[in-house]
Tab-separated table of C-alpha atoms in Angstrom:
chain	number	residue	atom	x	y	z
A	1	UNK	CA	38.923	59.704	-7.068
A	2	UNK	CA	36.431	60.114	-9.711
A	3	UNK	CA	36.009	63.715	-11.099
A	4	UNK	CA	32.653	64.872	-12.506
A	5	UNK	CA	33.017	66.602	-15.830
A	6	UNK	CA	31.795	70.234	-15.266
A	7	UNK	CA	30.541	70.362	-18.842
A	8	UNK	CA	28.233	67.356	-18.229
A	9	UNK	CA	26.716	68.623	-14.982
A	10	UNK	CA	25.867	72.029	-16.370
A	11	UNK	CA	24.588	70.710	-19.722
A	12	UNK	CA	20.800	71.340	-18.984
A	13	UNK	CA	21.558	74.854	-17.992
A	14	UNK	CA	23.721	75.487	-20.909
A	15	UNK	CA	20.864	74.204	-23.173
A	16	UNK	CA	18.444	76.478	-21.133
A	17	UNK	CA	16.015	73.805	-19.948
A	18	UNK	CA	13.433	74.352	-17.281
A	19	UNK	CA	11.558	72.129	-14.705
A	20	UNK	CA	7.671	71.980	-14.960
A	21	UNK	CA	5.920	70.471	-11.894
A	22	UNK	CA	2.301	69.707	-11.323
A	23	UNK	CA	1.302	69.201	-7.640
A	24	UNK	CA	-1.898	68.677	-5.564
A	25	UNK	CA	-2.819	71.444	-3.234
A	26	UNK	CA	-1.226	69.560	-0.290
A	27	UNK	CA	2.229	69.701	-2.219
A	28	UNK	CA	2.242	66.098	-3.375
A	29	UNK	CA	3.855	65.996	-6.783
A	30	UNK	CA	1.656	64.681	-9.428
A	31	UNK	CA	4.265	64.785	-12.198
A	32	UNK	CA	7.392	66.737	-13.163
A	33	UNK	CA	9.330	67.172	-16.333
A	34	UNK	CA	12.074	69.053	-17.987
A	35	UNK	CA	11.203	71.239	-21.065
A	36	UNK	CA	13.290	73.425	-23.175
A	37	UNK	CA	13.089	77.170	-23.017
A	38	UNK	CA	9.859	78.650	-24.568
A	39	UNK	CA	8.359	75.238	-24.622
A	40	UNK	CA	4.442	75.262	-24.813
A	41	UNK	CA	2.904	72.313	-23.052
A	42	UNK	CA	-0.351	70.903	-21.728
A	43	UNK	CA	-1.213	68.640	-18.630
A	44	UNK	CA	-2.186	65.282	-20.066
A	45	UNK	CA	-2.727	63.286	-16.840
A	46	UNK	CA	-5.757	62.378	-14.900
A	47	UNK	CA	-7.860	64.912	-13.168
A	48	UNK	CA	-6.497	65.538	-9.645
A	49	UNK	CA	-8.668	64.721	-6.773
A	50	UNK	CA	-8.969	65.871	-3.130
A	51	UNK	CA	-10.728	63.786	-0.536
A	52	UNK	CA	-13.912	65.363	1.026
A	53	UNK	CA	-13.707	66.124	4.708
A	54	UNK	CA	-16.656	66.722	7.110
A	55	UNK	CA	-17.249	70.338	5.909
A	56	UNK	CA	-16.558	70.284	2.240
A	57	UNK	CA	-16.727	68.312	-0.985
A	58	UNK	CA	-13.986	69.392	-3.348
A	59	UNK	CA	-14.164	69.635	-7.158
A	60	UNK	CA	-11.096	70.264	-9.336
A	61	UNK	CA	-11.287	73.824	-10.898
A	62	UNK	CA	-7.924	74.396	-12.488
A	63	UNK	CA	-4.070	75.013	-12.144
A	64	UNK	CA	-2.469	77.997	-10.614
A	65	UNK	CA	1.159	79.015	-11.165
A	66	UNK	CA	0.662	81.548	-8.349
A	67	UNK	CA	-0.363	84.251	-10.703
A	68	UNK	CA	-3.024	82.881	-13.032
A	69	UNK	CA	-5.315	79.840	-13.005
A	70	UNK	CA	-5.773	77.588	-16.035
A	71	UNK	CA	-8.256	74.750	-16.907
A	72	UNK	CA	-7.301	71.078	-16.583
A	73	UNK	CA	-5.940	70.567	-20.245
A	74	UNK	CA	-5.482	74.248	-21.201
A	75	UNK	CA	-2.483	75.157	-23.275
A	76	UNK	CA	-0.108	76.767	-20.740
A	77	UNK	CA	2.177	79.798	-21.226
A	78	UNK	CA	5.583	79.128	-22.815
A	79	UNK	CA	8.090	78.038	-20.268
A	80	UNK	CA	10.850	80.609	-19.742
A	81	UNK	CA	11.750	79.404	-16.240
A	82	UNK	CA	11.049	76.601	-13.921
A	83	UNK	CA	7.453	76.620	-12.775
A	84	UNK	CA	5.122	74.807	-10.486
A	85	UNK	CA	1.409	74.371	-11.179
A	86	UNK	CA	-0.777	73.759	-8.097
A	87	UNK	CA	-4.210	72.077	-8.314
A	88	UNK	CA	-7.089	74.334	-7.333
A	89	UNK	CA	-10.407	73.140	-5.970
A	90	UNK	CA	-13.858	74.638	-5.518
A	91	UNK	CA	-15.599	73.841	-2.193
A	92	UNK	CA	-19.216	72.711	-1.765
A	93	UNK	CA	-20.500	72.729	1.789
A	94	UNK	CA	-21.744	69.261	2.736
A	95	UNK	CA	-25.330	68.877	3.937
A	96	UNK	CA	-26.445	66.529	6.704
A	97	UNK	CA	-29.687	64.988	7.892
A	98	UNK	CA	-31.205	66.794	10.807
A	99	UNK	CA	-34.098	65.048	12.602
A	100	UNK	CA	-36.154	66.395	15.492
A	101	UNK	CA	-38.745	64.346	17.434
A	102	UNK	CA	-42.395	65.183	17.049
A	103	UNK	CA	-43.632	68.170	19.176
A	104	UNK	CA	-40.158	69.962	18.874
A	105	UNK	CA	-39.587	72.888	16.559
A	106	UNK	CA	-36.799	74.986	15.209
A	107	UNK	CA	-36.930	78.371	16.895
A	108	UNK	CA	-34.093	80.487	15.193
A	109	UNK	CA	-35.538	80.742	11.625
A	110	UNK	CA	-33.437	77.944	10.042
A	111	UNK	CA	-35.255	76.109	7.400
A	112	UNK	CA	-34.214	72.502	6.555
A	113	UNK	CA	-34.143	71.503	2.865
A	114	UNK	CA	-35.484	68.006	2.478
A	115	UNK	CA	-34.556	67.524	6.148
A	116	UNK	CA	-31.002	68.652	5.691
A	117	UNK	CA	-28.840	71.546	6.834
A	118	UNK	CA	-25.320	72.719	5.815
A	119	UNK	CA	-22.309	71.820	7.836
A	120	UNK	CA	-21.717	74.336	10.572
A	121	UNK	CA	-25.267	75.568	10.757
A	122	UNK	CA	-26.320	76.406	14.268
A	123	UNK	CA	-29.816	75.127	14.907
A	124	UNK	CA	-31.907	76.336	17.999
A	125	UNK	CA	-34.937	74.437	18.826
A	126	UNK	CA	-37.482	74.086	21.603
A	127	UNK	CA	-40.375	71.934	22.755
A	128	UNK	CA	-43.754	73.027	21.324
A	129	UNK	CA	-46.253	74.770	23.572
A	130	UNK	CA	-48.291	72.370	25.695
A	131	UNK	CA	-45.373	69.855	25.895
A	132	UNK	CA	-42.381	69.256	28.227
A	133	UNK	CA	-39.125	67.545	27.201
A	134	UNK	CA	-36.522	65.710	29.233
A	135	UNK	CA	-33.516	63.534	28.445
A	136	UNK	CA	-32.728	65.652	25.286
A	137	UNK	CA	-29.760	64.359	23.286
A	138	UNK	CA	-27.920	65.096	20.036
A	139	UNK	CA	-26.595	61.811	18.695
A	140	UNK	CA	-26.552	60.471	22.180
A	141	UNK	CA	-24.891	63.369	23.863
A	142	UNK	CA	-26.784	65.197	26.521
A	143	UNK	CA	-28.000	68.888	25.665
A	144	UNK	CA	-28.700	71.524	28.119
A	145	UNK	CA	-31.300	74.241	27.466
A	146	UNK	CA	-30.857	77.925	27.900
A	147	UNK	CA	-34.234	79.602	28.672
A	148	UNK	CA	-35.950	76.517	27.152
A	149	UNK	CA	-33.962	76.602	24.034
A	150	UNK	CA	-31.429	73.952	22.881
A	151	UNK	CA	-28.771	74.655	20.266
A	152	UNK	CA	-26.577	72.221	18.213
A	153	UNK	CA	-23.982	72.943	15.348
A	154	UNK	CA	-24.424	70.560	12.479
A	155	UNK	CA	-21.219	68.641	11.941
A	156	UNK	CA	-22.662	65.395	10.472
A	157	UNK	CA	-25.982	63.701	10.534
A	158	UNK	CA	-27.783	64.968	13.622
A	159	UNK	CA	-30.495	63.106	15.442
A	160	UNK	CA	-32.268	64.840	18.260
A	161	UNK	CA	-33.857	62.553	20.803
A	162	UNK	CA	-36.021	63.336	23.780
A	163	UNK	CA	-38.650	62.095	26.175
A	164	UNK	CA	-41.613	64.408	25.510
A	165	UNK	CA	-44.819	64.471	27.399
A	166	UNK	CA	-47.991	66.414	27.041
A	167	UNK	CA	-48.441	69.165	29.679
A	168	UNK	CA	-52.047	69.857	30.508
A	169	UNK	CA	-52.788	73.410	31.767
A	170	UNK	CA	-55.828	72.335	33.879
A	171	UNK	CA	-53.613	70.281	36.038
A	172	UNK	CA	-55.572	67.080	35.635
A	173	UNK	CA	-54.233	65.810	32.314
A	174	UNK	CA	-56.857	66.366	29.680
A	175	UNK	CA	-57.469	68.530	26.570
A	176	UNK	CA	-60.388	68.841	24.229
A	177	UNK	CA	-59.266	68.212	20.645
A	178	UNK	CA	-62.656	68.609	18.800
A	179	UNK	CA	-66.249	67.687	18.402
A	180	UNK	CA	-68.464	65.797	16.055
A	181	UNK	CA	-72.156	65.029	15.866
A	182	UNK	CA	-73.894	61.746	15.304
A	183	UNK	CA	-75.824	61.989	12.064
A	184	UNK	CA	-76.970	58.549	11.129
A	185	UNK	CA	-78.123	57.238	14.554
A	186	UNK	CA	-79.350	58.921	17.698
A	187	UNK	CA	-78.658	62.629	18.061
A	188	UNK	CA	-75.581	63.399	20.199
A	189	UNK	CA	-72.326	65.261	20.462
A	190	UNK	CA	-68.986	63.418	20.498
A	191	UNK	CA	-66.208	65.058	22.615
A	192	UNK	CA	-62.738	64.071	21.416
A	193	UNK	CA	-60.324	64.245	24.301
A	194	UNK	CA	-56.568	63.987	24.696
A	195	UNK	CA	-55.848	62.246	28.036
A	196	UNK	CA	-52.619	61.944	30.117
A	197	UNK	CA	-51.562	58.405	30.782
A	198	UNK	CA	-52.394	58.762	34.453
A	199	UNK	CA	-55.998	59.845	33.660
A	200	UNK	CA	-56.452	57.235	30.955
A	201	UNK	CA	-55.365	54.467	33.470
A	202	UNK	CA	-57.213	55.741	36.375
A	203	UNK	CA	-60.158	53.641	37.573
A	204	UNK	CA	-61.889	56.750	39.121
A	205	UNK	CA	-61.710	58.977	36.134
A	206	UNK	CA	-64.919	59.803	34.172
A	207	UNK	CA	-66.542	62.306	31.812
A	208	UNK	CA	-69.422	64.136	33.498
A	209	UNK	CA	-72.052	65.708	31.211
A	210	UNK	CA	-74.532	68.263	32.515
A	211	UNK	CA	-77.641	68.186	30.210
A	212	UNK	CA	-80.182	71.067	29.635
A	213	UNK	CA	-82.568	69.288	32.097
A	214	UNK	CA	-79.772	69.188	34.695
A	215	UNK	CA	-79.165	65.527	34.520
A	216	UNK	CA	-75.422	64.551	34.961
A	217	UNK	CA	-74.780	61.332	33.264
A	218	UNK	CA	-71.248	59.914	33.681
A	219	UNK	CA	-69.083	57.889	31.356
A	220	UNK	CA	-66.091	56.192	32.829
A	221	UNK	CA	-62.824	56.772	30.875
A	222	UNK	CA	-62.495	53.095	30.700
A	223	UNK	CA	-65.670	52.760	28.750
A	224	UNK	CA	-64.802	55.547	26.333
A	225	UNK	CA	-64.384	54.620	22.661
A	226	UNK	CA	-61.007	55.254	21.177
A	227	UNK	CA	-60.511	56.656	17.670
A	228	UNK	CA	-57.297	57.292	15.784
A	229	UNK	CA	-57.275	60.509	13.754
A	230	UNK	CA	-54.044	61.557	11.916
A	231	UNK	CA	-51.970	58.984	13.778
A	232	UNK	CA	-53.126	60.181	17.160
A	233	UNK	CA	-55.561	58.292	19.384
A	234	UNK	CA	-58.372	60.190	21.144
A	235	UNK	CA	-60.807	59.196	23.728
A	236	UNK	CA	-64.434	59.727	22.505
A	237	UNK	CA	-67.156	60.504	24.995
A	238	UNK	CA	-70.708	60.688	23.579
A	239	UNK	CA	-73.547	62.591	25.003
A	240	UNK	CA	-77.024	61.941	23.559
A	241	UNK	CA	-79.460	64.744	23.447
A	242	UNK	CA	-83.222	65.027	22.723
A	243	UNK	CA	-84.338	66.684	19.495
A	244	UNK	CA	-85.754	69.639	21.364
A	245	UNK	CA	-82.485	70.279	23.011
A	246	UNK	CA	-80.421	70.504	19.743
A	247	UNK	CA	-79.669	74.243	20.522
A	248	UNK	CA	-79.065	73.861	24.168
A	249	UNK	CA	-75.596	73.635	25.596
A	250	UNK	CA	-74.089	70.425	26.873
A	251	UNK	CA	-71.475	70.763	29.524
A	252	UNK	CA	-68.665	68.196	29.684
A	253	UNK	CA	-65.929	67.904	32.254
A	254	UNK	CA	-63.350	65.188	33.086
A	255	UNK	CA	-63.231	64.348	36.840
A	256	UNK	CA	-60.584	62.118	38.471
A	257	UNK	CA	-61.087	61.849	42.321
A	258	UNK	CA	-60.849	65.238	43.788
A	259	UNK	CA	-59.507	66.866	40.549
A	260	UNK	CA	-61.697	68.352	37.800
A	261	UNK	CA	-60.607	69.390	34.383
A	262	UNK	CA	-61.803	72.314	32.147
A	263	UNK	CA	-65.640	72.535	31.699
A	264	UNK	CA	-66.345	72.523	27.921
A	265	UNK	CA	-69.660	73.610	26.429
A	266	UNK	CA	-71.129	72.691	23.016
A	267	UNK	CA	-74.462	71.985	21.201
A	268	UNK	CA	-75.726	69.961	18.328
A	269	UNK	CA	-76.776	73.125	16.647
A	270	UNK	CA	-73.184	74.659	16.869
A	271	UNK	CA	-71.784	71.680	14.871
A	272	UNK	CA	-74.558	71.536	12.499
A	273	UNK	CA	-74.290	75.187	11.537
A	274	UNK	CA	-70.461	74.735	11.115
A	275	UNK	CA	-71.207	71.880	8.548
A	276	UNK	CA	-73.648	74.294	6.706
A	277	UNK	CA	-71.164	77.071	6.744
A	278	UNK	CA	-68.361	74.939	5.291
A	279	UNK	CA	-70.266	73.086	2.510
A	280	UNK	CA	-67.378	73.614	0.137
A	281	UNK	CA	-65.941	70.447	1.787
A	282	UNK	CA	-67.331	67.388	-0.033
A	283	UNK	CA	-68.001	65.519	3.225
A	284	UNK	CA	-70.029	68.421	4.621
A	285	UNK	CA	-71.793	68.998	1.247
A	286	UNK	CA	-73.039	65.423	1.404
A	287	UNK	CA	-74.332	65.866	4.872
A	288	UNK	CA	-76.105	69.142	4.244
A	289	UNK	CA	-79.605	67.714	3.478
A	290	UNK	CA	-79.489	65.541	6.530
A	291	UNK	CA	-78.261	68.427	8.745
A	292	UNK	CA	-80.980	70.731	7.537
A	293	UNK	CA	-83.728	67.994	8.122
A	294	UNK	CA	-82.270	67.332	11.571
A	295	UNK	CA	-82.386	71.097	12.584
A	296	UNK	CA	-85.927	71.305	11.194
A	297	UNK	CA	-86.796	68.270	13.386
A	298	UNK	CA	-85.158	69.842	16.370
A	299	UNK	CA	-87.044	73.100	15.720
A	300	UNK	CA	-90.449	71.305	15.532
A	301	UNK	CA	-89.751	69.343	18.685
A	302	UNK	CA	-88.691	72.373	20.603
A	303	UNK	CA	-91.855	74.256	19.547
A	304	UNK	CA	-94.026	71.213	20.475
A	305	UNK	CA	-92.504	70.526	23.936
A	306	UNK	CA	-91.817	74.340	24.628
A	307	UNK	CA	-88.607	73.513	26.378
A	308	UNK	CA	-85.048	74.286	25.724
A	309	UNK	CA	-83.375	76.961	23.536
A	310	UNK	CA	-85.015	77.693	20.258
A	311	UNK	CA	-83.452	75.840	17.397
A	312	UNK	CA	-84.864	78.004	14.700
A	313	UNK	CA	-87.903	78.395	12.495
A	314	UNK	CA	-89.870	75.313	11.484
A	315	UNK	CA	-90.096	75.049	7.680
A	316	UNK	CA	-93.352	75.102	5.906
A	317	UNK	CA	-94.488	71.441	5.748
A	318	UNK	CA	-98.094	71.961	4.648
A	319	UNK	CA	-97.852	69.612	1.785
A	320	UNK	CA	-95.751	66.864	3.625
A	321	UNK	CA	-97.592	63.686	4.134
A	322	UNK	CA	-96.524	60.173	5.431
A	323	UNK	CA	-97.306	57.486	2.724
A	324	UNK	CA	-100.163	55.057	3.565
A	325	UNK	CA	-97.621	52.197	2.996
A	326	UNK	CA	-96.812	52.947	6.594
A	327	UNK	CA	-100.325	52.469	7.919
A	328	UNK	CA	-100.630	49.856	10.586
A	329	UNK	CA	-102.127	46.643	9.269
A	330	UNK	CA	-104.562	45.557	11.871
A	331	UNK	CA	-106.244	43.001	9.693
A	332	UNK	CA	-103.133	40.823	9.278
A	333	UNK	CA	-102.020	41.121	12.867
A	334	UNK	CA	-102.879	37.940	14.758
A	335	UNK	CA	-102.594	38.280	18.557
A	336	UNK	CA	-103.177	35.675	21.207
A	337	UNK	CA	-106.754	35.059	22.379
A	338	UNK	CA	-107.735	37.790	24.909
A	339	UNK	CA	-104.877	40.121	23.855
A	340	UNK	CA	-105.516	43.435	22.164
A	341	UNK	CA	-103.156	46.130	20.662
A	342	UNK	CA	-104.293	49.466	22.166
A	343	UNK	CA	-101.872	51.814	20.374
A	344	UNK	CA	-98.318	53.261	20.361
A	345	UNK	CA	-96.466	56.266	21.597
A	346	UNK	CA	-93.138	57.769	20.401
A	347	UNK	CA	-90.525	59.073	22.872
A	348	UNK	CA	-88.266	61.653	21.267
A	349	UNK	CA	-85.760	62.098	24.170
A	350	UNK	CA	-82.008	61.439	23.749
A	351	UNK	CA	-82.940	58.311	21.867
A	352	UNK	CA	-85.941	57.395	19.803
A	353	UNK	CA	-88.172	54.891	21.702
A	354	UNK	CA	-91.226	53.152	20.245
A	355	UNK	CA	-93.786	51.996	22.929
A	356	UNK	CA	-96.453	49.439	22.053
A	357	UNK	CA	-99.414	49.178	24.449
A	358	UNK	CA	-101.161	45.863	24.988
A	359	UNK	CA	-104.106	44.675	27.174
A	360	UNK	CA	-104.587	41.044	28.300
A	361	UNK	CA	-100.872	40.204	28.717
A	362	UNK	CA	-99.193	39.071	31.892
A	363	UNK	CA	-97.028	41.698	33.487
A	364	UNK	CA	-93.795	39.486	33.072
A	365	UNK	CA	-94.429	39.011	29.291
A	366	UNK	CA	-91.056	38.869	27.558
A	367	UNK	CA	-90.867	40.550	24.216
A	368	UNK	CA	-88.185	39.911	21.516
A	369	UNK	CA	-87.481	42.198	18.650
A	370	UNK	CA	-84.775	41.581	16.229
A	371	UNK	CA	-81.518	42.918	17.716
A	372	UNK	CA	-83.099	45.753	19.569
A	373	UNK	CA	-83.455	46.132	23.303
A	374	UNK	CA	-87.083	45.664	24.322
A	375	UNK	CA	-88.241	46.511	27.919
A	376	UNK	CA	-91.500	45.197	29.415
A	377	UNK	CA	-93.246	47.953	31.552
A	378	UNK	CA	-96.512	47.671	33.471
A	379	UNK	CA	-98.504	50.846	33.015
A	380	UNK	CA	-101.954	50.540	34.756
A	381	UNK	CA	-103.997	48.012	32.788
A	382	UNK	CA	-101.441	48.041	29.927
A	383	UNK	CA	-98.351	45.929	29.291
A	384	UNK	CA	-95.950	47.999	27.367
A	385	UNK	CA	-93.193	46.873	25.024
A	386	UNK	CA	-90.589	49.579	24.689
A	387	UNK	CA	-88.200	49.284	21.663
A	388	UNK	CA	-85.188	51.535	22.449
A	389	UNK	CA	-82.313	52.861	20.459
A	390	UNK	CA	-83.914	53.390	17.073
A	391	UNK	CA	-81.499	55.128	14.833
A	392	UNK	CA	-82.348	57.916	12.395
A	393	UNK	CA	-81.559	55.463	9.445
A	394	UNK	CA	-84.076	52.942	10.979
A	395	UNK	CA	-87.089	55.172	11.468
A	396	UNK	CA	-88.788	53.677	8.471
A	397	UNK	CA	-87.878	50.114	9.443
A	398	UNK	CA	-90.432	47.504	10.518
A	399	UNK	CA	-89.840	46.196	13.995
A	400	UNK	CA	-91.444	42.751	14.716
A	401	UNK	CA	-92.208	42.049	18.292
A	402	UNK	CA	-92.605	38.347	19.247
A	403	UNK	CA	-94.416	37.282	22.375
A	404	UNK	CA	-96.412	34.281	23.545
A	405	UNK	CA	-95.823	32.530	20.342
A	406	UNK	CA	-97.297	35.413	18.166
A	407	UNK	CA	-95.832	38.538	16.626
A	408	UNK	CA	-96.783	41.957	15.625
A	409	UNK	CA	-95.094	44.423	13.338
A	410	UNK	CA	-94.971	48.047	13.792
A	411	UNK	CA	-92.789	51.122	12.922
A	412	UNK	CA	-92.112	54.677	13.813
A	413	UNK	CA	-93.714	55.970	10.683
A	414	UNK	CA	-96.888	53.988	11.398
A	415	UNK	CA	-97.209	56.223	14.552
A	416	UNK	CA	-96.488	59.323	12.447
A	417	UNK	CA	-99.103	58.199	9.809
A	418	UNK	CA	-101.692	57.761	12.633
A	419	UNK	CA	-101.080	61.221	14.034
A	420	UNK	CA	-101.478	62.936	10.616
A	421	UNK	CA	-104.689	60.944	9.821
A	422	UNK	CA	-106.973	61.675	12.628
A	423	UNK	CA	-104.764	60.468	15.616
A	424	UNK	CA	-104.128	64.070	16.861
A	425	UNK	CA	-105.339	67.603	15.956
A	426	UNK	CA	-102.340	69.221	17.587
A	427	UNK	CA	-100.588	71.029	14.677
A	428	UNK	CA	-97.307	71.119	16.585
A	429	UNK	CA	-97.328	67.432	17.069
A	430	UNK	CA	-98.305	66.966	13.555
A	431	UNK	CA	-95.255	69.082	12.483
A	432	UNK	CA	-93.028	66.954	14.668
A	433	UNK	CA	-94.192	63.824	12.745
A	434	UNK	CA	-93.815	65.447	9.435
A	435	UNK	CA	-90.222	66.805	10.381
A	436	UNK	CA	-89.424	63.280	11.727
A	437	UNK	CA	-90.589	61.725	8.292
A	438	UNK	CA	-88.343	64.260	6.356
A	439	UNK	CA	-85.434	63.533	8.795
A	440	UNK	CA	-85.908	59.712	8.235
A	441	UNK	CA	-85.899	60.128	4.502
A	442	UNK	CA	-82.745	62.217	4.546
A	443	UNK	CA	-80.993	59.824	6.925
A	444	UNK	CA	-81.871	56.939	4.595
A	445	UNK	CA	-80.428	58.779	1.640
A	446	UNK	CA	-77.224	59.851	3.551
A	447	UNK	CA	-76.619	56.224	4.646
A	448	UNK	CA	-76.899	54.750	1.191
């Protein structure tokens, strides 16, 4: 039997030494050493670490002996008995990405910071007004709404997905998004519509307009222009109006079979006045001279035709003249033998149409004029070439009509020049021509 020398086993206690232990907060010993009584020491090892969990990220903040806390390499109190220093950590709540589909919104006042929320945050959300949601999931797990509100607790990156569909209060599947007015071409109101997929795909759906004269032109949905604004695609339905009807309401309604949507009302003047009232916007400021000239043209037309809603006062145009550069050049115009040019008229309805009257031509004469549509009409002893679809920016343009191997050039301003130089003594018609000239000048400047 081997005996242990009692003097040797108790030597450390006789010399009054103590154990100093550094451990992590989970009890794992980092290092341990014996030191003599009243020994003053420092920790000289690496900074302790604690792995992050889902809720927190941990940062070492010091050592605790159960009574006091000290820095990583602080000089520690003199050792008078065995002691254990435990690593201390500060906690930072982890943040996670939270994504909601378009047309869903947070409803309990939580604000995401750069699209992130703290761990444990409860977020309530709902579909925006005018929409319906189905198949709502958080990271692939189905969610159930309580009174239309969904709630999730953020415990990691959270992606909400859903099938969202526009809900239309009118029961047909349409909603008016906005208006615009054609400024460079013919005068008309554009209705921007959101349409449900079923309406957009329907072969029977159309936009019906009701004009001031009670006409009801129809535009099939399949023929509507499509325009993307802010990432959304709208169906654009255009309704042309005559100058005299700028202040008169246009009614617009989507119809699909036996279903009819909301009836919307608007006028060219409404939009024009909106532009003038918001000329702090650069786009509107640029259009202001054209809009004013257009309204003046509308006011003059309404006064001349004595129909429709009054557009406003006609400006003083006493000094306005149409330059003689627009005078029709009869001398240089060569027509077939036996054919005479008898004059022109101007139609100022929903589009500008210039009609040229001839004698001595067969009723089936075919007229060609640049890229414009030209109709041949028999009117008593006259054969008429009607040039349709003349834009505001084209009012000063020459139009060359070709027929029977010959051609003749005329323009809208030639008509106006003739009216102002003995062609008519009707002051209201003269004002229409003057206003049309000013409108043409403004449209030309605007389009440059």
